[in-house]
């Protein structure tokens, strides 16, 4: 629970952060400015874990009194919903925030980077990510040289992406699969497509 200035009044199960001013956090700034529900990008909470915050404003007799916030452990969400996404043998999912930050990638070291850095040298991938950042739904074909911990020669991948709307923002989820696996699977299993 935050007060109207962005100071933590109460936190559970760990209330040791009560009294901490979090008004500098981007999503809290938006909450204080708009007094509307907000969702954050992934960030490190004052409690010390990667999280997503959802804040809903609180009013008393029409006067803004702060918010109720829920922190969701992003690492647990990633493990539960994204880490095990597999299409064919090595297809995988990745997620970008509306602001162009890679929120989730199974490739070690990429999460948290801006899309310009991740897509450098891959113009087709950059074009697909830019469409994702505009909130579009679509399909793309691009070359990329990484699958999870493997780095090697770039391979052609086919991808589909769509936005997930979260209060005042959205994330864009993409599932990408190497072309060779799609073609191999579709030739060996006529019911695949």
C-alpha atoms as an extended CHARMM CRD file, in Angstrom:
* protein
*
       193  EXT
         1         1  UNK       CA              0.0000000000        0.0000000000        0.0000000000  PROA      1               0.0000000000
         2         2  UNK       CA              1.4430000000        3.3590000000       -1.0860000000  PROA      2               0.0000000000
         3         3  UNK       CA              0.4520000000        6.7690000000        0.2100000000  PROA      3               0.0000000000
         4         4  UNK       CA             -0.4090000000        9.6970000000       -2.0590000000  PROA      4               0.0000000000
         5         5  UNK       CA              3.2990000000       10.6470000000       -2.3210000000  PROA      5               0.0000000000
         6         6  UNK       CA              4.6170000000        7.2090000000       -3.3310000000  PROA      6               0.0000000000
         7         7  UNK       CA              5.8590000000        6.0830000000        0.0700000000  PROA      7               0.0000000000
         8         8  UNK       CA              5.2460000000        2.4710000000        1.1080000000  PROA      8               0.0000000000
         9         9  UNK       CA              2.8090000000        2.3810000000        4.0280000000  PROA      9               0.0000000000
        10        10  UNK       CA              2.5880000000       -1.3910000000        4.3220000000  PROA      10              0.0000000000
        11        11  UNK       CA              3.9430000000       -4.4680000000        2.5630000000  PROA      11              0.0000000000
        12        12  UNK       CA              3.2610000000       -8.1210000000        3.1730000000  PROA      12              0.0000000000
        13        13  UNK       CA              4.6730000000      -10.6590000000        3.8140000000  PROA      13              0.0000000000
        14        14  UNK       CA              7.7720000000       -8.4830000000        4.4070000000  PROA      14              0.0000000000
        15        15  UNK       CA              6.9400000000       -5.1100000000        5.9610000000  PROA      15              0.0000000000
        16        16  UNK       CA             10.5900000000       -4.1050000000        6.4670000000  PROA      16              0.0000000000
        17        17  UNK       CA             10.2820000000       -1.8050000000        3.4330000000  PROA      17              0.0000000000
        18        18  UNK       CA              7.5590000000        0.3470000000        5.0330000000  PROA      18              0.0000000000
        19        19  UNK       CA              8.5900000000        3.9970000000        4.8590000000  PROA      19              0.0000000000
        20        20  UNK       CA             10.5980000000        3.5800000000        1.6180000000  PROA      20              0.0000000000
        21        21  UNK       CA              9.9320000000        6.2470000000       -1.0120000000  PROA      21              0.0000000000
        22        22  UNK       CA              9.3650000000        4.5770000000       -4.3990000000  PROA      22              0.0000000000
        23        23  UNK       CA              7.9790000000        7.6720000000       -6.1350000000  PROA      23              0.0000000000
        24        24  UNK       CA             10.9360000000        7.6720000000       -8.5670000000  PROA      24              0.0000000000
        25        25  UNK       CA              9.8740000000        4.3220000000      -10.0630000000  PROA      25              0.0000000000
        26        26  UNK       CA              8.4850000000        4.9280000000      -13.5620000000  PROA      26              0.0000000000
        27        27  UNK       CA              5.1390000000        3.1870000000      -12.9790000000  PROA      27              0.0000000000
        28        28  UNK       CA              4.6420000000        4.9700000000       -9.6360000000  PROA      28              0.0000000000
        29        29  UNK       CA              5.3240000000        8.3160000000      -11.3620000000  PROA      29              0.0000000000
        30        30  UNK       CA              2.5700000000        7.4690000000      -13.8730000000  PROA      30              0.0000000000
        31        31  UNK       CA              0.2130000000        6.4560000000      -11.0540000000  PROA      31              0.0000000000
        32        32  UNK       CA              0.8220000000        9.7020000000       -9.1640000000  PROA      32              0.0000000000
        33        33  UNK       CA              0.4120000000       11.8000000000      -12.3280000000  PROA      33              0.0000000000
        34        34  UNK       CA             -2.6650000000       10.0710000000      -13.7760000000  PROA      34              0.0000000000
        35        35  UNK       CA             -4.3170000000        8.5310000000      -10.7040000000  PROA      35              0.0000000000
        36        36  UNK       CA             -5.2390000000        5.6220000000      -12.9800000000  PROA      36              0.0000000000
        37        37  UNK       CA             -4.3080000000        1.9100000000      -12.7340000000  PROA      37              0.0000000000
        38        38  UNK       CA             -0.7780000000        1.2120000000      -14.0040000000  PROA      38              0.0000000000
        39        39  UNK       CA              1.3400000000       -1.8330000000      -14.8270000000  PROA      39              0.0000000000
        40        40  UNK       CA              5.1210000000       -1.7490000000      -14.7240000000  PROA      40              0.0000000000
        41        41  UNK       CA              7.8300000000       -3.2000000000      -16.8770000000  PROA      41              0.0000000000
        42        42  UNK       CA             10.0120000000       -5.7720000000      -15.1570000000  PROA      42              0.0000000000
        43        43  UNK       CA             12.1700000000       -4.1350000000      -12.4910000000  PROA      43              0.0000000000
        44        44  UNK       CA             13.9910000000       -5.0690000000       -9.2830000000  PROA      44              0.0000000000
        45        45  UNK       CA             11.7230000000       -4.3710000000       -6.3260000000  PROA      45              0.0000000000
        46        46  UNK       CA             12.9270000000       -2.7760000000       -3.0940000000  PROA      46              0.0000000000
        47        47  UNK       CA             12.3720000000       -6.2570000000       -1.6510000000  PROA      47              0.0000000000
        48        48  UNK       CA             15.1050000000       -7.4850000000       -4.0280000000  PROA      48              0.0000000000
        49        49  UNK       CA             13.4330000000       -9.6210000000       -6.7120000000  PROA      49              0.0000000000
        50        50  UNK       CA             12.5470000000       -9.1950000000      -10.4070000000  PROA      50              0.0000000000
        51        51  UNK       CA              8.9220000000       -8.2380000000      -10.4780000000  PROA      51              0.0000000000
        52        52  UNK       CA              5.9990000000       -6.7290000000      -12.3120000000  PROA      52              0.0000000000
        53        53  UNK       CA              3.8590000000       -4.2800000000      -10.3630000000  PROA      53              0.0000000000
        54        54  UNK       CA              0.1960000000       -3.5370000000      -10.8260000000  PROA      54              0.0000000000
        55        55  UNK       CA             -1.1000000000       -0.5010000000       -8.9010000000  PROA      55              0.0000000000
        56        56  UNK       CA             -4.7230000000        0.5220000000       -8.5050000000  PROA      56              0.0000000000
        57        57  UNK       CA             -5.4560000000        4.0050000000       -7.0970000000  PROA      57              0.0000000000
        58        58  UNK       CA             -7.2020000000        4.4050000000       -3.7500000000  PROA      58              0.0000000000
        59        59  UNK       CA             -9.6030000000        7.2930000000       -3.1020000000  PROA      59              0.0000000000
        60        60  UNK       CA            -11.3300000000        8.3740000000        0.1060000000  PROA      60              0.0000000000
        61        61  UNK       CA            -14.2790000000       10.7380000000       -0.2750000000  PROA      61              0.0000000000
        62        62  UNK       CA            -13.0230000000       11.5820000000       -3.7750000000  PROA      62              0.0000000000
        63        63  UNK       CA             -9.4960000000       12.4280000000       -2.5820000000  PROA      63              0.0000000000
        64        64  UNK       CA             -6.5340000000       10.4490000000       -3.9380000000  PROA      64              0.0000000000
        65        65  UNK       CA             -4.9020000000        8.4930000000       -1.0870000000  PROA      65              0.0000000000
        66        66  UNK       CA             -2.2870000000        6.4140000000       -2.9320000000  PROA      66              0.0000000000
        67        67  UNK       CA             -2.5970000000        2.8870000000       -4.2400000000  PROA      67              0.0000000000
        68        68  UNK       CA             -2.8530000000       -0.7860000000       -3.6060000000  PROA      68              0.0000000000
        69        69  UNK       CA             -0.0690000000       -2.5800000000       -5.4250000000  PROA      69              0.0000000000
        70        70  UNK       CA              0.5640000000       -6.1890000000       -6.2550000000  PROA      70              0.0000000000
        71        71  UNK       CA              4.0730000000       -7.4040000000       -7.0460000000  PROA      71              0.0000000000
        72        72  UNK       CA              4.3530000000      -10.5390000000       -9.1620000000  PROA      72              0.0000000000
        73        73  UNK       CA              7.6550000000      -12.4440000000       -9.2370000000  PROA      73              0.0000000000
        74        74  UNK       CA              8.6170000000      -12.2090000000      -12.9230000000  PROA      74              0.0000000000
        75        75  UNK       CA             11.1440000000      -15.0450000000      -12.7480000000  PROA      75              0.0000000000
        76        76  UNK       CA              8.3770000000      -17.3710000000      -11.5000000000  PROA      76              0.0000000000
        77        77  UNK       CA              5.9870000000      -16.1470000000      -14.2190000000  PROA      77              0.0000000000
        78        78  UNK       CA              8.6620000000      -16.6950000000      -16.8660000000  PROA      78              0.0000000000
        79        79  UNK       CA              9.3830000000      -20.2210000000      -15.6680000000  PROA      79              0.0000000000
        80        80  UNK       CA              5.7090000000      -21.0980000000      -15.5070000000  PROA      80              0.0000000000
        81        81  UNK       CA              4.4630000000      -19.5970000000      -18.7680000000  PROA      81              0.0000000000
        82        82  UNK       CA              7.3830000000      -18.8960000000      -21.1180000000  PROA      82              0.0000000000
        83        83  UNK       CA             10.4450000000      -21.0010000000      -20.3910000000  PROA      83              0.0000000000
        84        84  UNK       CA              8.8740000000      -24.2420000000      -21.5690000000  PROA      84              0.0000000000
        85        85  UNK       CA              7.3770000000      -22.8570000000      -24.7850000000  PROA      85              0.0000000000
        86        86  UNK       CA              8.6500000000      -25.1170000000      -27.5520000000  PROA      86              0.0000000000
        87        87  UNK       CA              7.6430000000      -25.2370000000      -31.1880000000  PROA      87              0.0000000000
        88        88  UNK       CA              9.2600000000      -28.1460000000      -33.0260000000  PROA      88              0.0000000000
        89        89  UNK       CA             12.7020000000      -28.8260000000      -31.5070000000  PROA      89              0.0000000000
        90        90  UNK       CA             14.1430000000      -25.3710000000      -30.8270000000  PROA      90              0.0000000000
        91        91  UNK       CA             11.3420000000      -22.8320000000      -31.3140000000  PROA      91              0.0000000000
        92        92  UNK       CA             10.8850000000      -20.4800000000      -28.3700000000  PROA      92              0.0000000000
        93        93  UNK       CA              9.0550000000      -17.4060000000      -27.0740000000  PROA      93              0.0000000000
        94        94  UNK       CA             10.3480000000      -13.9500000000      -26.2350000000  PROA      94              0.0000000000
        95        95  UNK       CA              8.6070000000      -10.8690000000      -24.8180000000  PROA      95              0.0000000000
        96        96  UNK       CA              9.2050000000       -7.1340000000      -25.3260000000  PROA      96              0.0000000000
        97        97  UNK       CA              7.7710000000       -4.2670000000      -23.3170000000  PROA      97              0.0000000000
        98        98  UNK       CA              6.0560000000       -1.4270000000      -25.1470000000  PROA      98              0.0000000000
        99        99  UNK       CA              9.1850000000        0.6420000000      -24.5050000000  PROA      99              0.0000000000
       100       100  UNK       CA             11.4530000000       -1.7940000000      -26.3560000000  PROA      100             0.0000000000
       101       101  UNK       CA             13.0160000000       -3.6550000000      -23.4340000000  PROA      101             0.0000000000
       102       102  UNK       CA             13.3960000000       -7.4140000000      -23.8660000000  PROA      102             0.0000000000
       103       103  UNK       CA             11.5270000000       -8.7140000000      -20.8190000000  PROA      103             0.0000000000
       104       104  UNK       CA             12.0220000000      -12.4120000000      -21.4460000000  PROA      104             0.0000000000
       105       105  UNK       CA             14.3100000000      -14.4160000000      -23.6850000000  PROA      105             0.0000000000
       106       106  UNK       CA             15.5890000000      -17.9660000000      -23.2660000000  PROA      106             0.0000000000
       107       107  UNK       CA             18.9330000000      -16.7440000000      -24.6590000000  PROA      107             0.0000000000
       108       108  UNK       CA             21.1550000000      -16.0410000000      -21.6260000000  PROA      108             0.0000000000
       109       109  UNK       CA             22.1480000000      -12.4130000000      -21.1620000000  PROA      109             0.0000000000
       110       110  UNK       CA             19.5590000000      -10.8050000000      -23.4770000000  PROA      110             0.0000000000
       111       111  UNK       CA             16.7100000000      -10.0760000000      -21.0460000000  PROA      111             0.0000000000
       112       112  UNK       CA             16.7640000000       -6.4610000000      -19.9130000000  PROA      112             0.0000000000
       113       113  UNK       CA             18.4560000000       -5.1580000000      -23.0820000000  PROA      113             0.0000000000
       114       114  UNK       CA             16.9140000000       -2.6540000000      -25.4680000000  PROA      114             0.0000000000
       115       115  UNK       CA             15.7390000000       -3.9410000000      -28.8210000000  PROA      115             0.0000000000
       116       116  UNK       CA             18.2760000000       -1.8320000000      -30.7530000000  PROA      116             0.0000000000
       117       117  UNK       CA             21.1180000000       -3.7660000000      -29.1130000000  PROA      117             0.0000000000
       118       118  UNK       CA             19.4880000000       -7.2030000000      -29.4840000000  PROA      118             0.0000000000
       119       119  UNK       CA             18.6120000000       -6.6840000000      -33.1550000000  PROA      119             0.0000000000
       120       120  UNK       CA             21.8290000000       -4.9750000000      -34.2430000000  PROA      120             0.0000000000
       121       121  UNK       CA             22.9430000000       -6.5440000000      -37.5180000000  PROA      121             0.0000000000
       122       122  UNK       CA             19.5580000000       -8.2570000000      -38.0540000000  PROA      122             0.0000000000
       123       123  UNK       CA             17.3730000000       -5.8220000000      -40.0530000000  PROA      123             0.0000000000
       124       124  UNK       CA             14.4550000000       -8.2320000000      -40.5730000000  PROA      124             0.0000000000
       125       125  UNK       CA             14.3490000000       -9.0250000000      -36.8550000000  PROA      125             0.0000000000
       126       126  UNK       CA             14.5070000000       -5.3090000000      -36.0470000000  PROA      126             0.0000000000
       127       127  UNK       CA             11.5680000000       -4.6200000000      -38.3890000000  PROA      127             0.0000000000
       128       128  UNK       CA              9.5460000000       -7.3760000000      -36.6970000000  PROA      128             0.0000000000
       129       129  UNK       CA             10.3270000000       -6.0620000000      -33.2060000000  PROA      129             0.0000000000
       130       130  UNK       CA              9.4350000000       -2.5110000000      -34.2510000000  PROA      130             0.0000000000
       131       131  UNK       CA              6.0420000000       -3.8040000000      -35.4580000000  PROA      131             0.0000000000
       132       132  UNK       CA              5.6640000000       -5.5470000000      -32.0870000000  PROA      132             0.0000000000
       133       133  UNK       CA              6.4180000000       -2.2590000000      -30.3080000000  PROA      133             0.0000000000
       134       134  UNK       CA              3.6360000000       -0.5560000000      -32.2700000000  PROA      134             0.0000000000
       135       135  UNK       CA              1.2380000000       -3.1220000000      -30.7920000000  PROA      135             0.0000000000
       136       136  UNK       CA              0.6850000000       -4.9480000000      -34.0500000000  PROA      136             0.0000000000
       137       137  UNK       CA             -0.2390000000       -8.6070000000      -34.5240000000  PROA      137             0.0000000000
       138       138  UNK       CA              1.5510000000      -10.3550000000      -37.3310000000  PROA      138             0.0000000000
       139       139  UNK       CA              4.0490000000      -12.7730000000      -38.7760000000  PROA      139             0.0000000000
       140       140  UNK       CA              7.6790000000      -12.3060000000      -39.7050000000  PROA      140             0.0000000000
       141       141  UNK       CA             10.6520000000      -14.0620000000      -41.1780000000  PROA      141             0.0000000000
       142       142  UNK       CA             14.1580000000      -13.1590000000      -40.0220000000  PROA      142             0.0000000000
       143       143  UNK       CA             17.6420000000      -14.5310000000      -39.4450000000  PROA      143             0.0000000000
       144       144  UNK       CA             19.1200000000      -14.8670000000      -35.9660000000  PROA      144             0.0000000000
       145       145  UNK       CA             22.1020000000      -16.7860000000      -34.6410000000  PROA      145             0.0000000000
       146       146  UNK       CA             20.9720000000      -17.8050000000      -31.1440000000  PROA      146             0.0000000000
       147       147  UNK       CA             18.7780000000      -20.4750000000      -29.6190000000  PROA      147             0.0000000000
       148       148  UNK       CA             18.8880000000      -20.6450000000      -25.8310000000  PROA      148             0.0000000000
       149       149  UNK       CA             22.6050000000      -21.0630000000      -24.9490000000  PROA      149             0.0000000000
       150       150  UNK       CA             23.6400000000      -21.9870000000      -28.5140000000  PROA      150             0.0000000000
       151       151  UNK       CA             25.3050000000      -19.3140000000      -30.6560000000  PROA      151             0.0000000000
       152       152  UNK       CA             26.2910000000      -20.1330000000      -34.2220000000  PROA      152             0.0000000000
       153       153  UNK       CA             25.5120000000      -19.4270000000      -37.8580000000  PROA      153             0.0000000000
       154       154  UNK       CA             22.3480000000      -17.3670000000      -38.3720000000  PROA      154             0.0000000000
       155       155  UNK       CA             19.3120000000      -19.4040000000      -39.4020000000  PROA      155             0.0000000000
       156       156  UNK       CA             16.0090000000      -18.3520000000      -40.9490000000  PROA      156             0.0000000000
       157       157  UNK       CA             13.1850000000      -18.2600000000      -38.4240000000  PROA      157             0.0000000000
       158       158  UNK       CA              9.4590000000      -17.8430000000      -38.8440000000  PROA      158             0.0000000000
       159       159  UNK       CA              7.6390000000      -15.9870000000      -36.1120000000  PROA      159             0.0000000000
       160       160  UNK       CA              4.2030000000      -14.8820000000      -34.9960000000  PROA      160             0.0000000000
       161       161  UNK       CA              3.6250000000      -12.0680000000      -32.5210000000  PROA      161             0.0000000000
       162       162  UNK       CA              0.7880000000      -10.3240000000      -30.7170000000  PROA      162             0.0000000000
       163       163  UNK       CA              0.3310000000       -7.7500000000      -27.9570000000  PROA      163             0.0000000000
       164       164  UNK       CA             -0.9030000000       -8.4830000000      -24.4560000000  PROA      164             0.0000000000
       165       165  UNK       CA             -2.6450000000       -5.4140000000      -23.0160000000  PROA      165             0.0000000000
       166       166  UNK       CA             -1.9040000000       -4.5910000000      -19.3640000000  PROA      166             0.0000000000
       167       167  UNK       CA             -3.7500000000       -1.5750000000      -17.9480000000  PROA      167             0.0000000000
       168       168  UNK       CA             -1.8630000000        1.4460000000      -19.3700000000  PROA      168             0.0000000000
       169       169  UNK       CA              0.7310000000       -0.4680000000      -21.4110000000  PROA      169             0.0000000000
       170       170  UNK       CA              1.2350000000       -3.6740000000      -23.3510000000  PROA      170             0.0000000000
       171       171  UNK       CA              3.8260000000       -6.3620000000      -23.8800000000  PROA      171             0.0000000000
       172       172  UNK       CA              4.3450000000       -8.1250000000      -27.1540000000  PROA      172             0.0000000000
       173       173  UNK       CA              4.9100000000      -11.8860000000      -27.2070000000  PROA      173             0.0000000000
       174       174  UNK       CA              6.6070000000      -13.6010000000      -30.1240000000  PROA      174             0.0000000000
       175       175  UNK       CA              7.1040000000      -17.2860000000      -30.8670000000  PROA      175             0.0000000000
       176       176  UNK       CA              9.9080000000      -18.0480000000      -33.3400000000  PROA      176             0.0000000000
       177       177  UNK       CA             10.8340000000      -21.3740000000      -34.9650000000  PROA      177             0.0000000000
       178       178  UNK       CA             13.6800000000      -22.2420000000      -37.3470000000  PROA      178             0.0000000000
       179       179  UNK       CA             12.4450000000      -22.6930000000      -40.9180000000  PROA      179             0.0000000000
       180       180  UNK       CA             14.3090000000      -25.9890000000      -41.2880000000  PROA      180             0.0000000000
       181       181  UNK       CA             12.3400000000      -27.5000000000      -38.4010000000  PROA      181             0.0000000000
       182       182  UNK       CA              9.0010000000      -26.2930000000      -39.7720000000  PROA      182             0.0000000000
       183       183  UNK       CA              9.7450000000      -27.7060000000      -43.2180000000  PROA      183             0.0000000000
       184       184  UNK       CA             11.0790000000      -30.9980000000      -41.8450000000  PROA      184             0.0000000000
       185       185  UNK       CA              8.1010000000      -31.4400000000      -39.5200000000  PROA      185             0.0000000000
       186       186  UNK       CA              5.5320000000      -30.5070000000      -42.1760000000  PROA      186             0.0000000000
       187       187  UNK       CA              7.0190000000      -33.0450000000      -44.6360000000  PROA      187             0.0000000000
       188       188  UNK       CA              7.1320000000      -35.8380000000      -42.0690000000  PROA      188             0.0000000000
       189       189  UNK       CA              3.6930000000      -35.1600000000      -40.5510000000  PROA      189             0.0000000000
       190       190  UNK       CA              0.9390000000      -34.0360000000      -42.9540000000  PROA      190             0.0000000000
       191       191  UNK       CA             -1.2760000000      -33.0130000000      -39.9860000000  PROA      191             0.0000000000
       192       192  UNK       CA              1.3890000000      -30.5710000000      -38.6390000000  PROA      192             0.0000000000
       193       193  UNK       CA              0.1300000000      -27.4640000000      -40.4690000000  PROA      193             0.0000000000
